[in-house]
PDB file of C-alpha atoms in Angstrom:
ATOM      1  CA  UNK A   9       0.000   0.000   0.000  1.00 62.00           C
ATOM      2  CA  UNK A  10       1.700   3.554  -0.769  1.00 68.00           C
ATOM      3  CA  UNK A  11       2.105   6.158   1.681  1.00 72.00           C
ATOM      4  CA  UNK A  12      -0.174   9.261   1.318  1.00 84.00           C
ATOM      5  CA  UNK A  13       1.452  12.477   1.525  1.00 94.00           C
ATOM      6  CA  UNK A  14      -0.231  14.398   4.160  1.00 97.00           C
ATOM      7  CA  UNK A  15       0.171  15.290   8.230  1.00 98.00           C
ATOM      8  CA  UNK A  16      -2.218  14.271  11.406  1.00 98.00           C
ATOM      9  CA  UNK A  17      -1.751  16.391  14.262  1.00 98.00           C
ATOM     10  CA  UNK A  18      -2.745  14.192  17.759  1.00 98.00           C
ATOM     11  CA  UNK A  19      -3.486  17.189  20.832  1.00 98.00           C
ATOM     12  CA  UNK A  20      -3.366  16.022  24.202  1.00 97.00           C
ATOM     13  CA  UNK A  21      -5.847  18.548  25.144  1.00 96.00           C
ATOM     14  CA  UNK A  22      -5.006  18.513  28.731  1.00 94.00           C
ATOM     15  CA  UNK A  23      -1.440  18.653  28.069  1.00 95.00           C
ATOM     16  CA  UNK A  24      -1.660  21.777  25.799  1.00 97.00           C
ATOM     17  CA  UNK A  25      -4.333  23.373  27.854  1.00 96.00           C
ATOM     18  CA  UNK A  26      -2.575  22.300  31.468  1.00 94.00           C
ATOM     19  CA  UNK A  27       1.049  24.269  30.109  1.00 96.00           C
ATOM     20  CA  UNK A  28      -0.714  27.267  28.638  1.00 97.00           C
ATOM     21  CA  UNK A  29      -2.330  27.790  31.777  1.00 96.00           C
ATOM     22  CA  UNK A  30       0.667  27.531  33.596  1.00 95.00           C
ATOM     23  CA  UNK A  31       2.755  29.999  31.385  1.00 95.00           C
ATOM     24  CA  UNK A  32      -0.054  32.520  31.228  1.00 96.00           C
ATOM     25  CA  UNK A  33      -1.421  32.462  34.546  1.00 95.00           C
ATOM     26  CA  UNK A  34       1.037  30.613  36.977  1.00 93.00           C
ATOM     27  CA  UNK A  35      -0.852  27.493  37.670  1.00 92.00           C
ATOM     28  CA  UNK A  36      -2.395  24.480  35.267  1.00 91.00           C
ATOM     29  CA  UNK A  37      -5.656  25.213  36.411  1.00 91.00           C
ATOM     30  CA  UNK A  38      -7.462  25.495  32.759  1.00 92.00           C
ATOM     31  CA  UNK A  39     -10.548  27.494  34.328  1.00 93.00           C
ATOM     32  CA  UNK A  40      -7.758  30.260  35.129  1.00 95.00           C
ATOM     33  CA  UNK A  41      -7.677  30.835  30.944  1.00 97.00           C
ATOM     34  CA  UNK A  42     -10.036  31.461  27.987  1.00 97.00           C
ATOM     35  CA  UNK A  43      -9.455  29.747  24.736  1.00 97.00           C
ATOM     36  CA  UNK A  44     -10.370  30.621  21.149  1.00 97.00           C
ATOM     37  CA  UNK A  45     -10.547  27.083  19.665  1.00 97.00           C
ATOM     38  CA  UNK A  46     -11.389  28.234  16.302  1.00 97.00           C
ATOM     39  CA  UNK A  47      -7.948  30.080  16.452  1.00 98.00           C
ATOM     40  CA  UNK A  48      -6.425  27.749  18.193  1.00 98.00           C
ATOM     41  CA  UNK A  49      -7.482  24.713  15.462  1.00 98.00           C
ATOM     42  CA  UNK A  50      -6.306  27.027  12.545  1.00 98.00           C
ATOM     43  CA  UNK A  51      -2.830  27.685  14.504  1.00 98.00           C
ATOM     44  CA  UNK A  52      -2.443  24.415  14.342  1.00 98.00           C
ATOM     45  CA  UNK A  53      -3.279  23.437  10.989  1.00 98.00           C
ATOM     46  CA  UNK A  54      -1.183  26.385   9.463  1.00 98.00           C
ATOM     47  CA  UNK A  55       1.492  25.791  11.588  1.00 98.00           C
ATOM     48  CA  UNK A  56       1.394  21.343  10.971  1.00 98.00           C
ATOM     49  CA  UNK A  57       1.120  22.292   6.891  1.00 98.00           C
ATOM     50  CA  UNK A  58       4.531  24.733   6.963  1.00 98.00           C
ATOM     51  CA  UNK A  59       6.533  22.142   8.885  1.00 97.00           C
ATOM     52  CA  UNK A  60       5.593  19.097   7.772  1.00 97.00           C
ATOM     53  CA  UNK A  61       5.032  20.555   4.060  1.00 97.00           C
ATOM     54  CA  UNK A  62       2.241  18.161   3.927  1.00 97.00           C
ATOM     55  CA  UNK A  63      -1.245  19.081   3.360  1.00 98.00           C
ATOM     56  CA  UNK A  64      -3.302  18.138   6.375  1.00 98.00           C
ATOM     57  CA  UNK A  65      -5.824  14.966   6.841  1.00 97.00           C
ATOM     58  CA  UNK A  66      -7.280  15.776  10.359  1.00 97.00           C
ATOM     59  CA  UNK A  67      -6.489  17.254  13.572  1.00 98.00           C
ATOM     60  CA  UNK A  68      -7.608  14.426  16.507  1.00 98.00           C
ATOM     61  CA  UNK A  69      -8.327  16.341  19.911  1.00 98.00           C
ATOM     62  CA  UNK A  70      -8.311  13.867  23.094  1.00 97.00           C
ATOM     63  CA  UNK A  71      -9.608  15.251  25.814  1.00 96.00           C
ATOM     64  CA  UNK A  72     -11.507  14.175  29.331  1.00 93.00           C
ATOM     65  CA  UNK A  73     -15.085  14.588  30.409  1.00 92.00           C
ATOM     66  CA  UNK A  74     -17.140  13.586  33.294  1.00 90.00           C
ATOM     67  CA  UNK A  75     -18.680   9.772  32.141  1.00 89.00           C
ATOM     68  CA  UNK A  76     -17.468  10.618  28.531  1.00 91.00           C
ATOM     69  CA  UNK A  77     -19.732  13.045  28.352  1.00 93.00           C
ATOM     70  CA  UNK A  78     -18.924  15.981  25.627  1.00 95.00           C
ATOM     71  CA  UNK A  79     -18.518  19.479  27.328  1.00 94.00           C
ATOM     72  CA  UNK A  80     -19.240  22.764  25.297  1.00 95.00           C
ATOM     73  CA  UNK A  81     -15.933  22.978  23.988  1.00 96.00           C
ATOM     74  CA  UNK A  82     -15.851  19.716  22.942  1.00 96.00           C
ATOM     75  CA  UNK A  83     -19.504  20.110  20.886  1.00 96.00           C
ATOM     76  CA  UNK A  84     -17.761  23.229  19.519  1.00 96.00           C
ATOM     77  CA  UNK A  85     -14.668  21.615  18.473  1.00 97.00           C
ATOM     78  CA  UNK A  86     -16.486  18.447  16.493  1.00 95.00           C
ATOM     79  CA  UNK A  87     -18.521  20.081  13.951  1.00 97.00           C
ATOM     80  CA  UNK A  88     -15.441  22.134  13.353  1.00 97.00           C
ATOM     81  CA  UNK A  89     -13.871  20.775   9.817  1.00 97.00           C
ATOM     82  CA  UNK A  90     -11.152  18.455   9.867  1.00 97.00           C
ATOM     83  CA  UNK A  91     -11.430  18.355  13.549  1.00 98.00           C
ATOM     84  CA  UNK A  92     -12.493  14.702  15.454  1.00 97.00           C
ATOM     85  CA  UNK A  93     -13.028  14.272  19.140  1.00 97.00           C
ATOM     86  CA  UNK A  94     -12.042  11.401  21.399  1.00 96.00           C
ATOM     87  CA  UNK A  95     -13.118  11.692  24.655  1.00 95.00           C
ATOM     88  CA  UNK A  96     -11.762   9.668  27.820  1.00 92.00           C
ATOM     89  CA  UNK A  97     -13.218   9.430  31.130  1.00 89.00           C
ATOM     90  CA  UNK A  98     -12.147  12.435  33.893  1.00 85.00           C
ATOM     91  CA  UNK A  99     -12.633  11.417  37.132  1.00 81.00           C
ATOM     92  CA  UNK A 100     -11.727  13.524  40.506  1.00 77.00           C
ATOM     93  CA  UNK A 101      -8.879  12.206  43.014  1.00 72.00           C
ATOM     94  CA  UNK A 102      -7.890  13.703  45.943  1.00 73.00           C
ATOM     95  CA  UNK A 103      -9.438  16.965  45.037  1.00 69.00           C
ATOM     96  CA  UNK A 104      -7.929  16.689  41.747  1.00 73.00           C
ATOM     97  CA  UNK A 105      -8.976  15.938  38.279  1.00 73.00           C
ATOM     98  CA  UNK A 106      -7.460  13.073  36.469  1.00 77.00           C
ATOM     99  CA  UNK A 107      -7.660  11.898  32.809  1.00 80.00           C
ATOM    100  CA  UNK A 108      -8.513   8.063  32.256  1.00 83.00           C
ATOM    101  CA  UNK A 109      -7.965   6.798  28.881  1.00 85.00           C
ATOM    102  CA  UNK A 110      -6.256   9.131  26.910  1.00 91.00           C
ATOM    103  CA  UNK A 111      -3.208   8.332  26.582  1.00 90.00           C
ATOM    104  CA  UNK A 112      -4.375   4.768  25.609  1.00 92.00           C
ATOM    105  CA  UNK A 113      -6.415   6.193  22.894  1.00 94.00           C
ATOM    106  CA  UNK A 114      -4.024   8.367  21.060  1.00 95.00           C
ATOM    107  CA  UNK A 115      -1.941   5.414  21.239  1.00 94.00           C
ATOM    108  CA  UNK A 116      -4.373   3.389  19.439  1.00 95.00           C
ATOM    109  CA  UNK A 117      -4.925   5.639  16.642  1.00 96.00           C
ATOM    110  CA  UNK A 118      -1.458   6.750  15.987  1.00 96.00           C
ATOM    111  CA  UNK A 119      -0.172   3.083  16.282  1.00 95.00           C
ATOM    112  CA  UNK A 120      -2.955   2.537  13.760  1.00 95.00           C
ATOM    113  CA  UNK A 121      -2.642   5.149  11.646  1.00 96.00           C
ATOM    114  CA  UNK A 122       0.812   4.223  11.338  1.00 94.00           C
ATOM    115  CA  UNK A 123      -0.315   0.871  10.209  1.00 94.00           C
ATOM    116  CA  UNK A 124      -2.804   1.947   7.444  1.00 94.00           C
ATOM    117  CA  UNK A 125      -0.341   4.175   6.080  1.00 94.00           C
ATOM    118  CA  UNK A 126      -2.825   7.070   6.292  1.00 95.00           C
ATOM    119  CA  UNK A 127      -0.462   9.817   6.368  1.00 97.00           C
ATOM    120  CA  UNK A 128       3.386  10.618   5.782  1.00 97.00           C
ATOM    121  CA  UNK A 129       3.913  12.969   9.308  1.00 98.00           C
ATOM    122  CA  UNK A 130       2.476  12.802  12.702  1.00 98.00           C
ATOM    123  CA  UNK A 131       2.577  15.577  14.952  1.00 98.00           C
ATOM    124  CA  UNK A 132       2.568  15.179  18.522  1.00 98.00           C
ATOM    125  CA  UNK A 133       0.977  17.856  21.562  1.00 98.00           C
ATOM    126  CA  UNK A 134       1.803  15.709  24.349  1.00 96.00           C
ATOM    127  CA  UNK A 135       4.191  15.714  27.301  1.00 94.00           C
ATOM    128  CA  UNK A 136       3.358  12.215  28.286  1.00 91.00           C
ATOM    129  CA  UNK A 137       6.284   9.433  28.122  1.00 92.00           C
ATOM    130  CA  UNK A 138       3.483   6.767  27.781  1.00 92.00           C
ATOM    131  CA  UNK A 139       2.869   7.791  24.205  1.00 94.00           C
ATOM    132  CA  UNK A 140       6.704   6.324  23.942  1.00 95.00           C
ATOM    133  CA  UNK A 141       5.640   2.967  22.579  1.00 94.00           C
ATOM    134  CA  UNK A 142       2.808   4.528  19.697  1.00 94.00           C
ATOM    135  CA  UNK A 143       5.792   7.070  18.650  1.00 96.00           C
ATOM    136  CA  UNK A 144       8.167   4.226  18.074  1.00 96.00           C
ATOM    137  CA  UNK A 145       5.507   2.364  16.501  1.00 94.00           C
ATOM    138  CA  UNK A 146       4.956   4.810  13.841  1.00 96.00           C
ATOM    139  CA  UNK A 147       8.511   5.301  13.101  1.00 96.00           C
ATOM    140  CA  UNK A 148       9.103   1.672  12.552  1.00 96.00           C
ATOM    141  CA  UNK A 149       6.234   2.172   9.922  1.00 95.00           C
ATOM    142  CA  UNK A 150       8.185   4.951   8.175  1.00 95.00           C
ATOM    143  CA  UNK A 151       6.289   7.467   9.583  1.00 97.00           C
ATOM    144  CA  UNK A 152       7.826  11.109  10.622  1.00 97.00           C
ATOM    145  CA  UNK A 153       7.347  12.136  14.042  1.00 97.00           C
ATOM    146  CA  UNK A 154       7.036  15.419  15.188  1.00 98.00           C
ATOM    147  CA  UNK A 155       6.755  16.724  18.536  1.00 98.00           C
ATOM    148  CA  UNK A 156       5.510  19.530  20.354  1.00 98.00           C
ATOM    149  CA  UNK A 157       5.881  21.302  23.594  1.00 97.00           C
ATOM    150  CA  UNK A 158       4.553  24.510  25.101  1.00 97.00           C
ATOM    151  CA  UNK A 159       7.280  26.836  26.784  1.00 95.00           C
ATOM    152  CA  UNK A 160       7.683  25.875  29.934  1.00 93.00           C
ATOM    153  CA  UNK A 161       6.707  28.650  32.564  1.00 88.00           C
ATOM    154  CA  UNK A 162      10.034  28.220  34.200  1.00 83.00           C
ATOM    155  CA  UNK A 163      12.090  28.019  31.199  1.00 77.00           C
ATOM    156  CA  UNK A 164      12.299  23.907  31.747  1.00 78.00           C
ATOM    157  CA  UNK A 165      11.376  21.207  29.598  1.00 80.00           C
ATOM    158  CA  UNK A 166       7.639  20.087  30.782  1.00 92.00           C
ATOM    159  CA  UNK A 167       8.175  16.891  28.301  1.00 94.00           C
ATOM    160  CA  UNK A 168       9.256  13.326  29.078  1.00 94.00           C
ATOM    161  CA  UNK A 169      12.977  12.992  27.971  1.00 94.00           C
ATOM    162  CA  UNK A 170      11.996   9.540  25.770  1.00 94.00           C
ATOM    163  CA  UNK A 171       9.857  11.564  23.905  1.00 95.00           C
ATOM    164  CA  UNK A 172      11.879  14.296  23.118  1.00 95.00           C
ATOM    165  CA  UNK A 173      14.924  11.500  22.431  1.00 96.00           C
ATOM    166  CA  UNK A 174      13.193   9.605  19.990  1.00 96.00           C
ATOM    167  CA  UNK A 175      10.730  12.329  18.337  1.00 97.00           C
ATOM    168  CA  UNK A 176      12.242  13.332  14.487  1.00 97.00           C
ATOM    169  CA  UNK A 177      11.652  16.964  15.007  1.00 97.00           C
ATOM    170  CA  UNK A 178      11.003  18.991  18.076  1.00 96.00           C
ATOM    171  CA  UNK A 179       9.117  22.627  18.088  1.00 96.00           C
ATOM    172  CA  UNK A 180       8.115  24.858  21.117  1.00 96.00           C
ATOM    173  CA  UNK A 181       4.776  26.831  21.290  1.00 97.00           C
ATOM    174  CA  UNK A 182       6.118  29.784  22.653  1.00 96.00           C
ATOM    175  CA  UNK A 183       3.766  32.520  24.356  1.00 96.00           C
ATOM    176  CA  UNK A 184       3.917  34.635  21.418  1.00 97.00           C
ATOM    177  CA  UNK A 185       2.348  31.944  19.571  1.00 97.00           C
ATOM    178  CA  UNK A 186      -0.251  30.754  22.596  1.00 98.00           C
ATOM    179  CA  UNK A 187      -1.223  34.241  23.241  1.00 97.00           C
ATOM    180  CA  UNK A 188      -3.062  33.994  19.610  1.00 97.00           C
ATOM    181  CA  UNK A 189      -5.496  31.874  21.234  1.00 98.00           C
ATOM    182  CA  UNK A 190      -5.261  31.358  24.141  1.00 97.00           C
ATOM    183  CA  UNK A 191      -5.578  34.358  27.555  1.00 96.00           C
ATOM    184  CA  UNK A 192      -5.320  34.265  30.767  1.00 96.00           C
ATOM    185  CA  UNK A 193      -8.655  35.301  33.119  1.00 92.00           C
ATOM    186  CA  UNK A 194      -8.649  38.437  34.899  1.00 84.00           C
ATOM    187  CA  UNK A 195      -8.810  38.250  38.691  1.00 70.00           C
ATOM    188  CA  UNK A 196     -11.615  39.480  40.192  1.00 63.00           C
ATOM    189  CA  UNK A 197     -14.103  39.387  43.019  1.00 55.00           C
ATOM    190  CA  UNK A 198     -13.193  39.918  47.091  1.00 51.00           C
ATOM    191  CA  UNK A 199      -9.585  38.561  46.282  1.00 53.00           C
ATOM    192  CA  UNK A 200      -8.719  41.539  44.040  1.00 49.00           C
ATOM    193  CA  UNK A 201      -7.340  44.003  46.057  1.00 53.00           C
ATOM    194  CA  UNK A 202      -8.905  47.533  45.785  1.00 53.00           C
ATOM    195  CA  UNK A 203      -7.059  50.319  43.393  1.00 55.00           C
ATOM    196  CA  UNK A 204      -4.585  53.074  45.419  1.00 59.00           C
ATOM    197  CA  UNK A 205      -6.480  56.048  44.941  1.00 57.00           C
ATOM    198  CA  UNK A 206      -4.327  58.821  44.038  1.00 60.00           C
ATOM    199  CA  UNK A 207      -2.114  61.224  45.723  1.00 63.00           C
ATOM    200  CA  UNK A 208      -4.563  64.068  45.678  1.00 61.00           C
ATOM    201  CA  UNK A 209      -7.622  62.144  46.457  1.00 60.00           C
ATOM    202  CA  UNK A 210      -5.572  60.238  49.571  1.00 59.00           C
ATOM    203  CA  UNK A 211      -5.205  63.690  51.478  1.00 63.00           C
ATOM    204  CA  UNK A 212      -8.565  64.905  50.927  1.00 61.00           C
ATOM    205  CA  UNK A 213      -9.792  61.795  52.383  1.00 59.00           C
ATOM    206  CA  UNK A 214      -7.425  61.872  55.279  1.00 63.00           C
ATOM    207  CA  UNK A 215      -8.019  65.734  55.942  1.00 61.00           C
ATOM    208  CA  UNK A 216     -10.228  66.026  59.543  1.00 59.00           C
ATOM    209  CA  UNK A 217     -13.697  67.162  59.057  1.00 54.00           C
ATOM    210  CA  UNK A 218     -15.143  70.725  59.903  1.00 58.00           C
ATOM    211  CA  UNK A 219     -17.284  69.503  62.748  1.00 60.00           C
ATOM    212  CA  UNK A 220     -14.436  67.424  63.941  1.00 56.00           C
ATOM    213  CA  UNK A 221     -11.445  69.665  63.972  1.00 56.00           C
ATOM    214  CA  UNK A 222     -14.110  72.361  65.995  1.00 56.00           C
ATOM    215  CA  UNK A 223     -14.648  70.353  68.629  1.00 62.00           C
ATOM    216  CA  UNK A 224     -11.192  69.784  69.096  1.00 62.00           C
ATOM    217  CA  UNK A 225     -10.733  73.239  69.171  1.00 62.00           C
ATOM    218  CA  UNK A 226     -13.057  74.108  71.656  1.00 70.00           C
ATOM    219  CA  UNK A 227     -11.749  70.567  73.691  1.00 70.00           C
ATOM    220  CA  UNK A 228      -8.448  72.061  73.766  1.00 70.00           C
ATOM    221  CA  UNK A 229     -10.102  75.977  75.131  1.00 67.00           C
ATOM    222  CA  UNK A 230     -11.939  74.260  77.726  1.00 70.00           C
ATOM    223  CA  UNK A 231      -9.014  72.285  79.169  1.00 71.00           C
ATOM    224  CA  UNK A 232      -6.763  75.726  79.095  1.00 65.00           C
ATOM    225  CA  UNK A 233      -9.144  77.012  81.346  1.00 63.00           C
ATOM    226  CA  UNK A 234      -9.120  74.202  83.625  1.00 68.00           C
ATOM    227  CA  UNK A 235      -5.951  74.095  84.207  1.00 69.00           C
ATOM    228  CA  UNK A 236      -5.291  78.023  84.700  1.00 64.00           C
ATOM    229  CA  UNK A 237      -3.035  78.780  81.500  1.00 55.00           C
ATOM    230  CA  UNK A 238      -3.711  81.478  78.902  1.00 54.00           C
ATOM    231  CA  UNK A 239      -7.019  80.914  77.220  1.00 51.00           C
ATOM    232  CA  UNK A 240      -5.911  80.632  72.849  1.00 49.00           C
ATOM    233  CA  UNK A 241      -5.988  82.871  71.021  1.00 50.00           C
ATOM    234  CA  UNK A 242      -9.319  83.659  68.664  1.00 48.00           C
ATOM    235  CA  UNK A 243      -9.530  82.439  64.811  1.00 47.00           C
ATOM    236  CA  UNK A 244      -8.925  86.035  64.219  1.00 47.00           C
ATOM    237  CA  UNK A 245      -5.833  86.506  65.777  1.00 46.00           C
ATOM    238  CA  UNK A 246      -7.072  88.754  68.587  1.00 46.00           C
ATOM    239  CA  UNK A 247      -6.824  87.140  72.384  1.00 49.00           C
ATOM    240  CA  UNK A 248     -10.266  86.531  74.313  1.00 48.00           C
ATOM    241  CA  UNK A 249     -10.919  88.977  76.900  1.00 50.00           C
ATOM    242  CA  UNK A 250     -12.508  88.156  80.399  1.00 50.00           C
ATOM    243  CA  UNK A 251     -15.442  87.086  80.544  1.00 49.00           C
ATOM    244  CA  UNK A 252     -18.151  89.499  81.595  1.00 50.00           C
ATOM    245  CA  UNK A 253     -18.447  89.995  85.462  1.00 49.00           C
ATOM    246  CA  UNK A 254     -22.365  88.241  86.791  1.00 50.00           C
ATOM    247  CA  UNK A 255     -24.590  91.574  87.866  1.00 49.00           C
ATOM    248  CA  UNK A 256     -26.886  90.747  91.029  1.00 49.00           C
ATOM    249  CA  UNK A 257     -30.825  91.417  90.134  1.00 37.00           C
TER     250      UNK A 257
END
């Protein structure tokens, strides 16, 4: 059977998703960014057809979902051409979300692509040394390899070593290229901390009030007296005289 000449890019959604979240917004939390997956799909299929200079066949997107069960992005991202989703379980751990399955089924299809001789170059969005055995699978069937990594948010790899050893080619995603697609949330709610207000604004609102800074006054007049010193002097500069002297009736 010939080879056909074209390029099948396999995402590890949580993988791609998981980094960008880390290099945008610090953690791999994916509710902490917003995705365009319309520009996000095209990235990819632009970017596959220039290095592979092979026309694409598909872009496969595995992802997790609660019982299999295909989120909003995911019914999005189906109709979408060229685009099929395979969906593994995601099931919760120790507070955490896990993906069950995934890595088994992108092994399965690129192992089997491979096989069928379906396409000339495979590119690879995964991090996941598991996917080892499926990448040297398709390389024993004469098939490219090509791997892909997000930039790491500490300047690291945030690949397994195996896959990066064996791949054919290696590109990063770096932010310039996520940032396309992909942004990071802003912060808000009770955690946000209030804006400074400005220099002029900060001593109006620290300046005492009127009705405040006269009592004080007269405070201050009334324990003069008391304790037999000279009484202030008035706001207009003048001293107070003595008080008037108490006429019998």
């Amino acid at each position: 059977m010939e080879r056909v000449d074209r390029c099948v890019v396999l995402v590890d959604a949580g993988y791609l998703l998981g980094a960008a979240a880390s290099l945008l917004a610090g953690e791999p939390a994916r509710s902490r960014i917003t995705v365009d997956h319309a520009a996000l799909i095209q990235g990819l299929r632009d970017l596959a057809e220039a290095d592979t200079e092979r026309p694409l066949l598909r872009i496969y997107w595995f992802d997790g979902a609660p019982d299999r069960v295909p989120q909003p992005e995911h019914r999005r991202l189906r109709v979408m051409p060229r685009v099929t989703v395979r969906l593994g379980a995601l099931t919760r751990s120790d507070g955490r979300w896990a993906q069950k399955g995934v890595d088994a089924a992108m092994h399965a299809e690129l192992t089997e692509l491979a096989r069928n001789r379906a396409c000339s170059d495979v590119v690879l969005v995964t991090g996941d040394g598991d996917l080892l055995p499926g990448l040297m699978s398709a390389k024993e069937h004469g098939v490219a390899v090509h791997l892909w990594a997000v930039q790491a948010a500490d300047g690291d790899y945030n690949q397994s070593e195996d896959l990066v050893a064996e791949a054919d080619e290696r590109r990063v995603l770096d932010r310039v290229w996520i940032t396309r697609s992909v942004r990071a949330k802003e912060l808000t709610g009770i955690c946000a901390p209030p804006p400074a207000p400005r220099p002029e604004i900060a001593a109006i609102l620290s300046a005492p009030l009127p009705e405040s800074a006269l009592a004080a006054s007269q405070e201050r007049a009334a324990e003069a007296v008391r304790n037999g010193s000279q009484p202030p002097a008035s706001e207009n500069g003048a001293e107070a005289g003595p008080a008037p002297a108490t006429t019998k009736g």
